[in-house]
Amino acid sequence: MNIILLGAPGAGKGTQATRIEEEFGLTHVSTGDIFRRHMRQETPIGKKARSYIKKGQLVPDEVTIELVRTTLDELGNNNFMLDGFPRNINQAEALGKTSNIDCVIDISVDFGVLMDRICGRRSCLECGYTTHISVCPDGTCPKCGSELVQRMDDKEETVKQRLEVYKNETAPLVEYYTRLGKLRTVNGMKSPDEVFEEIKKVLK
Ligand code: ADP
Ligand code: ZN
């Protein structure tokens, strides 16, 4: 089974992806995580990606599509869960040419909550756990005790730009995959546990 997680920045794709990976054995392919790894390692892709990511813009398609292509090939093109890709129609069409997608899960949230969710987001450099500043005000990871940090693109100005890009470029994918009969919508305003229950029903 191959699936796509769709949803605005802050909708909870990453949180759900971790659970889906455990429950269904799908390999989590997050383009955001892949780009962040490249940036940490200062690779040519990382250097190129950084200039776009820090402005809240999409990394150019030729870079992203190639990167995803290679990653999926390494996985034998099967049993993957895409998170953060495709992010526009052009990426979706490229993906459709080489991979079979069984289901697209759209995690739907009201736009109004996203700003707070993203600007308050903190993650652990050690174990990758992601949480919200309101539940961890002392800035230490509840899982491993390391320091929680804010992503460089989770600052207010950049978030505004990312939400704009989402509206203009990514949101049209909802209609695109509806037309292909693949879209399933879950209510991302509920608690992470409840959202996961809905996703399990869709996938089983
Ligand atoms: P979020 O879903 O919270 O916006 P991601 O970690 O998925 O965060 O993405 C962070 C940034 O990485 C994006 O704002 C964009 O610059 C870049 N990026 C990730 N996936 C893609 C993609 N499919 N195409 C182009 N750029 C991407
Ligand atoms: Zn941790």
Tab-separated table of C-alpha atoms and ligand atoms in Angstrom, residues 7-11 13 30-33 35-36 39 49 52-54 56-61 64-65 68 83-88 91 118 121 151 153-154 158 162, ligand 1:
chain	number	residue	atom	x	y	z
A	7	GLY	CA	-2.770	18.874	4.833
A	8	ALA	CA	-1.625	22.396	5.582
A	9	PRO	CA	1.561	23.093	7.527
A	10	GLY	CA	0.643	22.430	11.154
A	11	ALA	CA	-2.226	20.072	10.336
A	13	LYS	CA	0.967	15.219	9.292
A	30	SER	CA	8.993	13.379	4.560
A	31	THR	CA	10.491	15.797	2.052
A	32	GLY	CA	10.811	18.412	4.820
A	33	ASP	CA	12.833	15.974	6.954
A	35	PHE	CA	15.729	18.629	3.181
A	36	ARG	CA	16.553	19.350	6.835
A	39	MET	CA	20.900	21.223	5.320
A	49	ALA	CA	17.087	24.129	-0.382
A	52	TYR	CA	13.949	28.659	-0.333
A	53	ILE	CA	12.971	27.077	2.981
A	54	LYS	CA	14.011	30.044	5.093
A	56	GLY	CA	8.844	29.834	3.209
A	57	GLN	CA	8.914	29.086	-0.513
A	58	LEU	CA	8.861	25.726	-2.254
A	59	VAL	CA	12.159	24.217	-3.281
A	60	PRO	CA	12.138	24.079	-7.117
A	61	ASP	CA	10.340	21.080	-8.592
A	64	THR	CA	12.324	17.934	-5.228
A	65	ILE	CA	10.903	15.554	-7.822
A	68	VAL	CA	11.618	11.847	-4.172
A	83	ASP	CA	4.411	13.524	3.860
A	84	GLY	CA	4.989	16.937	2.294
A	85	PHE	CA	4.982	15.664	-1.272
A	86	PRO	CA	3.323	16.323	-3.669
A	87	ARG	CA	2.864	19.992	-2.865
A	88	ASN	CA	1.616	21.201	-6.251
A	91	GLN	CA	4.664	17.229	-8.501
A	118	ILE	CA	3.190	26.262	13.984
A	121	ARG	CA	5.846	24.139	17.679
A	151	ARG	CA	12.523	25.290	13.356
A	153	ASP	CA	10.949	28.397	9.234
A	154	ASP	CA	8.451	28.374	12.127
A	158	THR	CA	7.868	32.706	7.247
A	162	ARG	CA	4.097	29.039	3.879
B	1	ADP	P1	5.317	21.926	6.839
B	1	ADP	O1	4.444	20.844	6.275
B	1	ADP	O2	5.141	22.124	8.291
B	1	ADP	O3	5.262	23.205	6.054
B	1	ADP	P2	7.729	20.553	5.866
B	1	ADP	O4	8.739	20.052	6.823
B	1	ADP	O5	6.908	19.578	5.123
B	1	ADP	O6	6.838	21.537	6.728
B	1	ADP	O7	8.438	21.506	4.787
B	1	ADP	C1	9.332	22.534	5.138
B	1	ADP	C2	9.800	23.263	3.890
B	1	ADP	O8	10.533	22.360	3.031
B	1	ADP	C3	8.709	23.819	2.978
B	1	ADP	O9	8.236	25.092	3.419
B	1	ADP	C4	9.428	23.890	1.629
B	1	ADP	O10	10.282	25.011	1.558
B	1	ADP	C5	10.299	22.643	1.658
B	1	ADP	N1	9.585	21.497	1.032
B	1	ADP	C6	9.142	20.384	1.672
B	1	ADP	N2	8.505	19.559	0.801
B	1	ADP	C7	8.532	20.183	-0.407
B	1	ADP	C8	8.037	19.867	-1.698
B	1	ADP	N3	7.337	18.750	-1.942
B	1	ADP	N4	8.275	20.744	-2.717
B	1	ADP	C9	8.958	21.872	-2.500
B	1	ADP	N5	9.443	22.247	-1.320
B	1	ADP	C10	9.240	21.414	-0.263
